[in-house]
Coordinates of C-alpha atoms in Angstrom, one line a residue:
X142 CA 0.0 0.0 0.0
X143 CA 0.7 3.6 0.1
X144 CA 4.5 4.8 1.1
X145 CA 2.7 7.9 2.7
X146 CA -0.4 6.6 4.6
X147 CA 1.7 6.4 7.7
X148 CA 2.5 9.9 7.2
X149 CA 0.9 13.2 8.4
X150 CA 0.0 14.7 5.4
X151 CA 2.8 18.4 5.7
X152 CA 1.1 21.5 4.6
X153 CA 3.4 24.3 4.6
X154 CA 1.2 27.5 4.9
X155 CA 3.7 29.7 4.0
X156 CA 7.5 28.5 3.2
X157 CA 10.5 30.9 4.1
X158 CA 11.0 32.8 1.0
X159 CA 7.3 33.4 1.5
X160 CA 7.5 34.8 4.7
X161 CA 11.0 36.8 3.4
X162 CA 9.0 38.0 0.8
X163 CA 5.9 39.2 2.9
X164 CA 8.8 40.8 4.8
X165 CA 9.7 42.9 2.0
X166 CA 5.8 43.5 0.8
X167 CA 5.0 44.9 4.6
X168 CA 8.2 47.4 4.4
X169 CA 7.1 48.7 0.8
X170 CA 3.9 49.7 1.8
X171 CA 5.4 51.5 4.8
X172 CA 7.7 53.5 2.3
X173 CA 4.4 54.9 0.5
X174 CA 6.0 55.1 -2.7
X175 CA 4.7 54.2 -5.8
X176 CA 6.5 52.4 -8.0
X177 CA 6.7 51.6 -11.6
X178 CA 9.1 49.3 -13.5
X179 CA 10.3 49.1 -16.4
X180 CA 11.4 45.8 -18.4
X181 CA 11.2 44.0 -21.3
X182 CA 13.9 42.6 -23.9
X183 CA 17.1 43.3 -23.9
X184 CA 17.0 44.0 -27.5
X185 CA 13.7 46.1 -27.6
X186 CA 14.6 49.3 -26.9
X187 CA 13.6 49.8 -23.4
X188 CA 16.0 52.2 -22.3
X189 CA 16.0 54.4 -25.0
X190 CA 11.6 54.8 -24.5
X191 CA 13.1 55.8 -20.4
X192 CA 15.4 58.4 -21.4
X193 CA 12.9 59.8 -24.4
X194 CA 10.5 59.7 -21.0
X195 CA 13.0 61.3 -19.0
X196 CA 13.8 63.3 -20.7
X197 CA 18.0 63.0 -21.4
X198 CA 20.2 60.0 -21.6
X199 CA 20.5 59.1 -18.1
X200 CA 20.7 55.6 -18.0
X201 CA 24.5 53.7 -18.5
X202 CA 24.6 52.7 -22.5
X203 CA 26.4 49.5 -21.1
X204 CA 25.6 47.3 -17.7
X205 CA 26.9 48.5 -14.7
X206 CA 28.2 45.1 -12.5
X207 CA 25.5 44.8 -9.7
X208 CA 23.8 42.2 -7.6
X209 CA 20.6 42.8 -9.0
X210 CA 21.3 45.0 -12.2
X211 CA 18.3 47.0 -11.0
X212 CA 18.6 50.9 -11.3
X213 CA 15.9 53.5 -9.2
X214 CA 14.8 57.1 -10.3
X215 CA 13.4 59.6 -8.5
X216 CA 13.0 63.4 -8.4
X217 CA 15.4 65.7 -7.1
X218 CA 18.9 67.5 -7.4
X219 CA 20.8 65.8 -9.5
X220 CA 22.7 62.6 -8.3
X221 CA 23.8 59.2 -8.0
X222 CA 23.6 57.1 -4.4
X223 CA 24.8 53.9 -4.9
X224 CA 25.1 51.4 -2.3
X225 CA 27.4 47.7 -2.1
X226 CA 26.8 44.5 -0.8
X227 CA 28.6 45.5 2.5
X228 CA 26.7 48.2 3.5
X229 CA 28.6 51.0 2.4
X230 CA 27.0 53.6 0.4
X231 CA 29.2 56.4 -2.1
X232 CA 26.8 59.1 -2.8
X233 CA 27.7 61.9 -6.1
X234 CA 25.9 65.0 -6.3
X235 CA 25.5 67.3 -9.4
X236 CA 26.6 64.7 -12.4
X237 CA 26.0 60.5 -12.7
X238 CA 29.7 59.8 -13.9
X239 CA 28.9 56.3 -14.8
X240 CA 32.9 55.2 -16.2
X241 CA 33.7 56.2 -12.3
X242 CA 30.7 54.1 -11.0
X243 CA 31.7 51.2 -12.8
X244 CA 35.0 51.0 -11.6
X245 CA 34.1 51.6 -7.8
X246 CA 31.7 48.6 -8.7
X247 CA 34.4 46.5 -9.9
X248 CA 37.2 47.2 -7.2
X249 CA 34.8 48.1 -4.3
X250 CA 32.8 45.2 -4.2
X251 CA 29.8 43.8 -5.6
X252 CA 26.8 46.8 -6.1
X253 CA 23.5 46.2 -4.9
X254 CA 21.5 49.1 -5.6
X255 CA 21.4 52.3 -8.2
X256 CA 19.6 55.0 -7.4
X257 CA 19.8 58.2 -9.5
X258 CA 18.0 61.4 -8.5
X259 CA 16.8 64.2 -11.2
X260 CA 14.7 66.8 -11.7
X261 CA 11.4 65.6 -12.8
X262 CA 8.4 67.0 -11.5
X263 CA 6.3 64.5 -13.1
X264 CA 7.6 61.9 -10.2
X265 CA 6.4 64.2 -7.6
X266 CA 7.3 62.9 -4.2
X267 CA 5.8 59.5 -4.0
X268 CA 6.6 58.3 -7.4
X269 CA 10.2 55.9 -8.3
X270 CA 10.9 54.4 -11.9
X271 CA 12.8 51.6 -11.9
X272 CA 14.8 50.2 -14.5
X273 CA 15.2 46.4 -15.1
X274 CA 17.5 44.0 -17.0
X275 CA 16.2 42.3 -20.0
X276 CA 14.0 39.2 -19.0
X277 CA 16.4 37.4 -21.9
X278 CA 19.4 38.3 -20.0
X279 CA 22.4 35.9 -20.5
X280 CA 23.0 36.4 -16.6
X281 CA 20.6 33.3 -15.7
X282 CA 19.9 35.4 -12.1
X283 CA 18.5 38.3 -14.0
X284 CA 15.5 36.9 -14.6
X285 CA 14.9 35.7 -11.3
X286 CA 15.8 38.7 -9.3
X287 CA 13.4 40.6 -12.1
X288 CA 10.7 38.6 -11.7
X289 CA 11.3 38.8 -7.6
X290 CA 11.7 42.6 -7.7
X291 CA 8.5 43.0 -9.4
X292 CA 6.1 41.1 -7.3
X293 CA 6.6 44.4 -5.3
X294 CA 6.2 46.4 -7.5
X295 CA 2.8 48.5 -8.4
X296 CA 2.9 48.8 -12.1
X297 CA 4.3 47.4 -15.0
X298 CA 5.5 49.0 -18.5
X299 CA 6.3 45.8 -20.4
X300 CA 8.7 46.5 -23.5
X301 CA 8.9 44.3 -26.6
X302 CA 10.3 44.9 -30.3
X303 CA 7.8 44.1 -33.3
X304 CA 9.2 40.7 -34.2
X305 CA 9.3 39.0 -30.6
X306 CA 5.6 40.1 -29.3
X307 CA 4.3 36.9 -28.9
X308 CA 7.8 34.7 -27.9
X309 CA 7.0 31.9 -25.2
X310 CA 9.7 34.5 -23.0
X311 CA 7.5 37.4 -23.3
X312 CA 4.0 35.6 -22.8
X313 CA 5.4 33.5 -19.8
X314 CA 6.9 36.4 -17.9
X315 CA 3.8 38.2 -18.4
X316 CA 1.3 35.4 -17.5
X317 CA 3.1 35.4 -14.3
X318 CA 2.6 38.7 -13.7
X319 CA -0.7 38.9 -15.0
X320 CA -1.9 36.2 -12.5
X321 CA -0.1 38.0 -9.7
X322 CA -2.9 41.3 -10.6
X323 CA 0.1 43.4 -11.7
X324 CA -1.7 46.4 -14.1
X325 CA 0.4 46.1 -17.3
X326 CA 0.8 48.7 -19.6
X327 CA 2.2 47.0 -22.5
X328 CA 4.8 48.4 -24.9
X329 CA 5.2 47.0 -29.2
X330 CA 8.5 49.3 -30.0
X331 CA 10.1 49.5 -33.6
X332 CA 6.4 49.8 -34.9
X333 CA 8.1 51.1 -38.1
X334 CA 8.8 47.7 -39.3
X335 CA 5.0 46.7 -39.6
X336 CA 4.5 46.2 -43.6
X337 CA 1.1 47.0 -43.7
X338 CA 1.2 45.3 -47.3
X339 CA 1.9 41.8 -45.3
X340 CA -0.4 42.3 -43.1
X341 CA -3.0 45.3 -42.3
X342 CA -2.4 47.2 -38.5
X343 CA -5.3 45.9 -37.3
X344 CA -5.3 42.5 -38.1
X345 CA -1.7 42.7 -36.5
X346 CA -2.9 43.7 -33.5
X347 CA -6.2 42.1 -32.6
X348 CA -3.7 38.7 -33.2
X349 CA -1.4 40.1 -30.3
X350 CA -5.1 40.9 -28.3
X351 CA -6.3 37.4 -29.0
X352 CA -2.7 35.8 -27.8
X353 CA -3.0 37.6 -24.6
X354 CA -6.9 36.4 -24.0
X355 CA -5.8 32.8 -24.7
X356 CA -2.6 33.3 -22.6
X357 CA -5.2 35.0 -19.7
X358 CA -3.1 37.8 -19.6
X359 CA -4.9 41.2 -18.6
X360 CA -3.5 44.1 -20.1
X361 CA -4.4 47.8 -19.0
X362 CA -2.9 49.3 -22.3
X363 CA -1.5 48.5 -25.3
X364 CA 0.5 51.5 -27.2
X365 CA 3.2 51.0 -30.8
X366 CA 6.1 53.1 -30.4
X367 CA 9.2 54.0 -32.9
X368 CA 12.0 55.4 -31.6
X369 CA 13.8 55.7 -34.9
X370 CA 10.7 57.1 -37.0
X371 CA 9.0 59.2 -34.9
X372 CA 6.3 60.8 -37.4
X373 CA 5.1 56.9 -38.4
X374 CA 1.5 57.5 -38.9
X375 CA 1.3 54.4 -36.6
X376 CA 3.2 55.9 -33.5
X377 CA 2.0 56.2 -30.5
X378 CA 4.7 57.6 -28.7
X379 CA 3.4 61.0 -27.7
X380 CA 0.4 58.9 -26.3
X381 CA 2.5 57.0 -24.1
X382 CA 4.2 59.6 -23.3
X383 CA 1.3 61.6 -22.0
X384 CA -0.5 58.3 -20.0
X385 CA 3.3 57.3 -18.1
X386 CA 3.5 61.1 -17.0
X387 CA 0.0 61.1 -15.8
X388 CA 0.4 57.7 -13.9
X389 CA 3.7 58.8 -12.3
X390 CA 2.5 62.1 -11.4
X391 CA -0.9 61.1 -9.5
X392 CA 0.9 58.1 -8.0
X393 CA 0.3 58.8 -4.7
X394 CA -3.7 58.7 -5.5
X395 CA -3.3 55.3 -6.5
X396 CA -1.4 53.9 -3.7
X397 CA -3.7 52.7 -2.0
X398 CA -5.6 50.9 -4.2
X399 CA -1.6 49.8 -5.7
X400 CA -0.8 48.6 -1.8
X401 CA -4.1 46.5 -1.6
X402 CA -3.1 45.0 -5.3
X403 CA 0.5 44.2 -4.0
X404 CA -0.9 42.1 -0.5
X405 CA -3.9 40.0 -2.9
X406 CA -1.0 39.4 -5.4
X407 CA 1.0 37.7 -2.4
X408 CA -1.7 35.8 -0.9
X409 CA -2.5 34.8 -4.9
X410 CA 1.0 33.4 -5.3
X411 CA 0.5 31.2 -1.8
X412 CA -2.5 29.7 -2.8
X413 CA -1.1 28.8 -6.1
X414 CA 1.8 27.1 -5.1
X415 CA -0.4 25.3 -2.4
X416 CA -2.6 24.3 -5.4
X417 CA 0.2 23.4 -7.0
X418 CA 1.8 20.9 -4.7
X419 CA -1.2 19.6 -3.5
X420 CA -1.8 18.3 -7.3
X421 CA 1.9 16.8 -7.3
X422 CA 0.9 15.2 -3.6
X423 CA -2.1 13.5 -5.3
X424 CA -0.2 12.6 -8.6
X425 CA 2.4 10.9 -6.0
X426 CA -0.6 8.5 -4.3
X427 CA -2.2 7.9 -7.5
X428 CA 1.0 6.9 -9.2
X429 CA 1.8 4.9 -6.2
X430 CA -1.9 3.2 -6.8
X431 CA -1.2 2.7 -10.6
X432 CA 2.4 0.7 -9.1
X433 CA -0.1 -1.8 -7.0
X434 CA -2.0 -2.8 -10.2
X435 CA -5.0 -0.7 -9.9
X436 CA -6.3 2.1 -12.6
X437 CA -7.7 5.8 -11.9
X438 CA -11.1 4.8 -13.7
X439 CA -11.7 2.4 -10.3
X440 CA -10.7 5.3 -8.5
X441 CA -12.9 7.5 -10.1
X442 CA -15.7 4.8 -9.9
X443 CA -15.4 4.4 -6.2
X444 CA -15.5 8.6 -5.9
X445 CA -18.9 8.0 -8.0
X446 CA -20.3 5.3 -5.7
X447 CA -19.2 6.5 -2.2
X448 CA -21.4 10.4 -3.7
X449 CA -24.5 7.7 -4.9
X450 CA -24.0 6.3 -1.4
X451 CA -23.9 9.4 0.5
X452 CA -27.2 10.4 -1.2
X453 CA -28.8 7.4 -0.9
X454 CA -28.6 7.7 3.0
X455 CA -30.4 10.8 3.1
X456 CA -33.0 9.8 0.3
X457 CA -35.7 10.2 2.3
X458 CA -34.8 13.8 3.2
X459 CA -33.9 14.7 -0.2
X460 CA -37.2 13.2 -1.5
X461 CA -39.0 15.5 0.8
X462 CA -36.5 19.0 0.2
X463 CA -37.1 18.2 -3.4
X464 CA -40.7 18.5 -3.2
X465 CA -40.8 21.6 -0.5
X466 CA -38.6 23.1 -3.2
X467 CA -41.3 22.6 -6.3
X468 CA -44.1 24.0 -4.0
X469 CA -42.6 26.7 -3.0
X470 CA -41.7 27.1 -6.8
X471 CA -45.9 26.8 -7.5
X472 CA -47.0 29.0 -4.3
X473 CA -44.2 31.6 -4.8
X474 CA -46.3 34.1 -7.4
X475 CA -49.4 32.5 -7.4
X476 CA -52.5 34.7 -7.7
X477 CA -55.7 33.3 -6.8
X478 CA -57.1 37.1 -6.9
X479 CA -56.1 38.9 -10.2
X480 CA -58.6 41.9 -10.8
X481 CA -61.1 40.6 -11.8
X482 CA -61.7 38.0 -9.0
X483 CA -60.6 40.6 -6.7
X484 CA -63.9 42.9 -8.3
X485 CA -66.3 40.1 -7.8
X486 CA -65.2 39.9 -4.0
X487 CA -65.5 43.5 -4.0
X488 CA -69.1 43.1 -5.7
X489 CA -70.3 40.4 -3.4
X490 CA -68.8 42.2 -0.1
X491 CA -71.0 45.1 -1.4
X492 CA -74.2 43.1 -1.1
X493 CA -74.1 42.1 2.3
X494 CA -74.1 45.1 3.1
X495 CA -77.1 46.4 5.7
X496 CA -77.8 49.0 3.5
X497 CA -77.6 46.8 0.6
X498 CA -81.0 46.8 -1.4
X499 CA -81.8 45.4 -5.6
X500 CA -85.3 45.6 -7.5
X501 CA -87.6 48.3 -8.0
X502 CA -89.4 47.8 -5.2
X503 CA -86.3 47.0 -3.3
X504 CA -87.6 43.7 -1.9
X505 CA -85.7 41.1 0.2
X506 CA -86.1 38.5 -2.1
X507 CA -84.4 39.7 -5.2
X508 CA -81.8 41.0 -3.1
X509 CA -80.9 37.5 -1.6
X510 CA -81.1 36.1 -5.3
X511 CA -78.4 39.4 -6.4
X512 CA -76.8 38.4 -3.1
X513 CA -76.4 34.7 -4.4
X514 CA -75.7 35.2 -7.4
X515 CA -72.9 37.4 -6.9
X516 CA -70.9 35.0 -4.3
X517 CA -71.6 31.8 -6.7
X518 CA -69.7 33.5 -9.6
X519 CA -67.0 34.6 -7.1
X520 CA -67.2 30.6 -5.9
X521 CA -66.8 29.4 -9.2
X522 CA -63.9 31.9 -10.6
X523 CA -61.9 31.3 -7.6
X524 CA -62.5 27.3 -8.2
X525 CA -60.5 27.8 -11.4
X526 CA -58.4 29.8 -10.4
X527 CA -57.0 27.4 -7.6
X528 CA -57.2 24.5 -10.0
X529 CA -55.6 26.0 -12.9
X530 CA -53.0 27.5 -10.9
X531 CA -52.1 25.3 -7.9
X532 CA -54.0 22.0 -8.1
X533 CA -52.9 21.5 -11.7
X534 CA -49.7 22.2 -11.2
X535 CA -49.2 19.9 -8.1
X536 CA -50.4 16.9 -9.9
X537 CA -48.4 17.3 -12.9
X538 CA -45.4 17.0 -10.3
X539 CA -46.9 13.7 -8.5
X540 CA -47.4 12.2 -11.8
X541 CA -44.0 13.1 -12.9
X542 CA -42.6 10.3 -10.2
X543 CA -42.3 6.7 -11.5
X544 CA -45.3 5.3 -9.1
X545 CA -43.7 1.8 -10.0
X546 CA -40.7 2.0 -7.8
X547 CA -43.5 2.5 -4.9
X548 CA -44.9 -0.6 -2.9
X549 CA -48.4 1.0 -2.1
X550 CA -49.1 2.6 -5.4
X551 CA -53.0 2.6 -4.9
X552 CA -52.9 4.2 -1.6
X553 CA -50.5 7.0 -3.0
X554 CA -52.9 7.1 -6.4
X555 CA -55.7 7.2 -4.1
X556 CA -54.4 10.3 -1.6
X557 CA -53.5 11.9 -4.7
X558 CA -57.0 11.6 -6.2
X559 CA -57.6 13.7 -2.5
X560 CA -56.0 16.6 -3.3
X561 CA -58.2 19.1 -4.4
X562 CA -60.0 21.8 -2.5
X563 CA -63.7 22.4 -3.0
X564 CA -64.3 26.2 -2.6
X565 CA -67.7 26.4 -0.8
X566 CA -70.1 29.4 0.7
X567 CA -68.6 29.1 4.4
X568 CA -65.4 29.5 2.7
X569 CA -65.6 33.0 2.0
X570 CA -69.0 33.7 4.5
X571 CA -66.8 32.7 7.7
X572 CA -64.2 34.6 7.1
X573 CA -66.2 37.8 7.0
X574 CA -65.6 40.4 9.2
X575 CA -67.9 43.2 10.7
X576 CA -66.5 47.0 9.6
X577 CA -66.7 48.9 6.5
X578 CA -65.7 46.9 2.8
X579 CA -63.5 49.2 1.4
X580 CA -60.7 48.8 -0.7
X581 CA -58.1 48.4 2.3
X582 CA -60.4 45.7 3.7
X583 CA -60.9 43.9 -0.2
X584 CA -57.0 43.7 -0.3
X585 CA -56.7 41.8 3.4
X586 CA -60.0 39.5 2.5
X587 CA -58.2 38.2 -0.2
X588 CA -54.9 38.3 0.9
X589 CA -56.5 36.1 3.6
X590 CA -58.1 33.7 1.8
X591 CA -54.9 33.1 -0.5
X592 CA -53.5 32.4 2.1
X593 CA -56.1 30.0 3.5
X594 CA -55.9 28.0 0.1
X595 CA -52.1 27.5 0.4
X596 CA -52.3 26.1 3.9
X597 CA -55.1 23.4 2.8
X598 CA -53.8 22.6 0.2
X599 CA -50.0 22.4 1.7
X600 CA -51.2 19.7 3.8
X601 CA -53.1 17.4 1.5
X602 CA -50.0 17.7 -0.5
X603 CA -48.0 16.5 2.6
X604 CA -50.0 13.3 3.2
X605 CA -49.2 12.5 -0.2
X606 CA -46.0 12.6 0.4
X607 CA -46.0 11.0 3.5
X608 CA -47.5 7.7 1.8
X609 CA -45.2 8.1 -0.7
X610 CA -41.9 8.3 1.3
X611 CA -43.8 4.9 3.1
X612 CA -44.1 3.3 -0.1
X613 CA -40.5 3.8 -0.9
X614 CA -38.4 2.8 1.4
X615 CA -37.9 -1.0 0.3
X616 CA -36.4 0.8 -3.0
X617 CA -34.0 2.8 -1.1
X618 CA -33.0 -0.2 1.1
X619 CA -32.2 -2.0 -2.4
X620 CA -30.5 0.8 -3.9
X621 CA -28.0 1.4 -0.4
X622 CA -27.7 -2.5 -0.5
X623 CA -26.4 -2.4 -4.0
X624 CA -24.1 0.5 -3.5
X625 CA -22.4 -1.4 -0.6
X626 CA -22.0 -4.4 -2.4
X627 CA -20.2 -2.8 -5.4
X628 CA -18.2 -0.6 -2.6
X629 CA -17.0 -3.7 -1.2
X630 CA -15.0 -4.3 -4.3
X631 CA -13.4 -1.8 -4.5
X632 CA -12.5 -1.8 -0.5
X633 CA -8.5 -2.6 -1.6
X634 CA -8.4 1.2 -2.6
X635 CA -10.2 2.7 0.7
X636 CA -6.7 3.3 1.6
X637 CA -5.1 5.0 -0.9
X638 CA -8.8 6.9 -1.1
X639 CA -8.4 7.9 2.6
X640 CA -5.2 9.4 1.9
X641 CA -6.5 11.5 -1.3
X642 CA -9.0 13.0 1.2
X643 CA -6.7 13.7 3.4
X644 CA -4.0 15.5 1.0
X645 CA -7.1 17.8 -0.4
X646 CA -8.3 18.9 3.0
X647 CA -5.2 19.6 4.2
X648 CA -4.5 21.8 1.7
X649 CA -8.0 23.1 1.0
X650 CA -8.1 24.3 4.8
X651 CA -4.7 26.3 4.2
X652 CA -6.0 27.8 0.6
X653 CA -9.1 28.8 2.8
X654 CA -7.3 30.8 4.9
X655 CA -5.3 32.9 2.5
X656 CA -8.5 33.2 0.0
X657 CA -10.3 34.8 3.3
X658 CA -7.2 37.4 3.6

């Protein structure tokens, strides 16, 4: 049997780079500062769109060696901070001399931040651009730290040249930013090399749109840029010029909404890898059960019968929900009084009145005999009324039941031949009270006597199906006796079945609780 059904099945909630990295999500919100990175391919033209946004060529035309190859911009005087691996920080006001950076990198350690400072108002005080290395990087860490850096990060301007939109490199990185909730704002640079003779504009890009829907990749925008043609008729640089600026400059208006998006992307990422190593846990016991000699179609057949089982135990209960659910269904709108049933209660109410009086000579007789004949058409409208709308209704639903399966068919056919309700003179004469008939007082009679109807009938319809749950019960004791029996051979997998369960709540319980954060 099973390797692991000895074992306690080990959920971590949250493993240590988890909790590092909830470290790091708790001090960015404390910071209040908004950030936005920028990456993309190496090859695509992603610096060059910064500095055109920055306005001058402030970034290093060649890497500068760093831990993390990650550079920070924000507003103010002009300067460079830059901080290594030990701690120590060399700071350059009034110029960025990158040559001199480079070499303090080289001989002074290893570099683990960049951070240069200029005058851009469009930053404001709460806003930081970062700058990232190319997510095809030949450094096989760049990547990771990227993709690490930006899980804290509150928005993303994703860069890619014309012919490499849709690589497997671009898609992936972005699906797992996508899932994470990370708004992307999504950059197709070198836009000048669309032949529009190959393929029209738009065609071109409602593929890229559709790539992305299969992918499930949410994009907030989608902008072409040319950095080298800059009056193509198909450039939208200006554009996203204009939209980065605005982001950047009311960033500290969407921080909080960009703080709240940062703590559900973490708890996402949890939950996935829970759901992710819960699935390998159950591929491991179902392996395992494939090693023993026995297939996942008896597993799946013994799932099937253990739900049939589990239904057939409460088959009387269900067989009673499901018809409380189907009269509700009927009663629920029903309208016994409509207007113009409601007028001939309203007519006959006016008769008995004391100062009621018919005829030319106004002579008791004839106004019995208006009297009469006013309540017998309210009798009979209200008669079809409850027949066509409740009594019909209810019998269609009887007869839809296969009577054979019951063992006192003639005593359910013959309560069922009971359920009807004869609407007779007490009916509505009893329930008159004394006061004036006006309309306030129509509205309550009938109210009343809808609600009169429902009861009676309600319980007519519940001795029907008490005889009917009697009349059934040697078919459920067949049904659960069957079940068992085909259980029972399939008992040499109740262990590697009770170790499934266990794996799924295990891990359902710890999904729970980060889904509720």
């Amino acid at each position: 049997m099973s390797k692991a059904l000895d074992s306690i099945v080990k959920v971590h909630e949250m493993t240590d780079k988890e909790e590092e990295r909830q470290r790091i999500v708790k001090e960015k919100v404390s910071k209040n500062r908004f950030q936005v990175a920028f990456c993309g391919h190496f090859s695509a033209g992603k610096s060059t769109i910064l500095n055109h946004l920055l306005g001058a060529e402030m970034l290093p035309t060649s890497p500068i060696p760093t831990s993390a190859n990650i550079i920070g911009i924000k507003n103010g005087d002009l300067g460079l901070s830059v901080q290594a691996t030990t701690g120590e920080v060399k700071n350059w006001n009034g110029e960025i001399p990158w040559q001199r950076v480079r070499e303090w990198g080289m001989n002074g350690g290893e570099i683990s931040s960049l951070t240069i400072q200029a005058p851009l108002p469009f930053l404001g005080d709460h806003s930081t651009i970062y700058d990232t290395p190319g997510v095809d990087s030949t450094d096989p860490t760049h990547q990771a730290v990227t993709l690490e850096a930006l899980y804290t990060t509150d928005f993303i301007c994703y860069v890619m040249d014309y012919n490499h939109v849709q690589s497997e490199t671009n898609l992936t990185f972005l699906k797992q930013l996508s899932d994470e909730k990370k708004p992307l704002y999504l950059v197709v640079n070198q836009i000048d090399k669309h032949d529009e003779q190959e393929l029209s504009f738009q065609d071109f890009d409602q593929s890229i749109r559709d790539t992305f829907t299969s992918w499930g990749i949410n994009i907030l925008m989608l902008r072409y840029t040319s950095m080298k043609a800059k009056e193509h008729p198909l450039n939208q640089l200006n554009q996203f010029e204009k939209e980065m600026k605005a982001i950047l400059y009311h960033g500290n208006q969407l921080l909080p909404y960009a703080n709240q998006r940062i703590q559900q992307g973490f708890f996402l990422s949890i939950i996935k890898r829970l759901e992710e190593e819960k699935e390998e846990s159950l591929d491991q016991i179902k392996e395992e059960m494939k090693q023993e000699g026995f297939s996942l179609s008896q597993l799946d057949e013994r799932q099937q019968l253990a739900e049939d089982y589990e239904k057939a135990i409460h088959a009387k209960k269900r067989f009673e929900q499901f018809f409380e659910k189907e009269w509700q269904a009927i009663v629920k709108d029903v309208t016994i009084f409509p207007y113009t049933t409601t007028e001939l209660v309203r007519s006959w109410l006016e008769s008995i009145e004391p100062g009621f009086k018919v005829g030319f000579l106004r002579s008791k007789k004839k106004t019995e005999e208006e009297q009469q004949l006013r309540l017998e058409r309210l009798i009979n409208e209200t008669q079809d009324k409850v027949k066509s709308q409740i009594e019909f209704h209810m019998h269609k639903l009887f007869l839809s039941f296969d009577l054979s399966l019951l063992t006192n068919r003639e005593e359910v056919e013959s309560e069922l031949s009971k359920l009807h309700l004869e609407i007779t003179e007490r009916f509505f004469k009893d329930a008159v009270q004394a006061g004036p008939k006006n309309r306030e007082y129509v509205y309550t009679f009938t109210k009343d006597r809808t609600a009169a109807i429902i009861k009676e009938l309600r319980q007519k319809a519940a001795s029907v199906i008490l005889v009917m749950t009697k009349g059934m019960e040697s078919h459920w004791e067949k049904e659960l006796e069957q079940l068992e029996r085909k259980l029972d051979k399939l008992h040499e997998i109740d262990d590697f079945v009770i170790q499934l369960t266990r794996i799924d709540d295990g891990f359902q319980v710890a999904i729970e609780k980060h889904e509720a954060k």
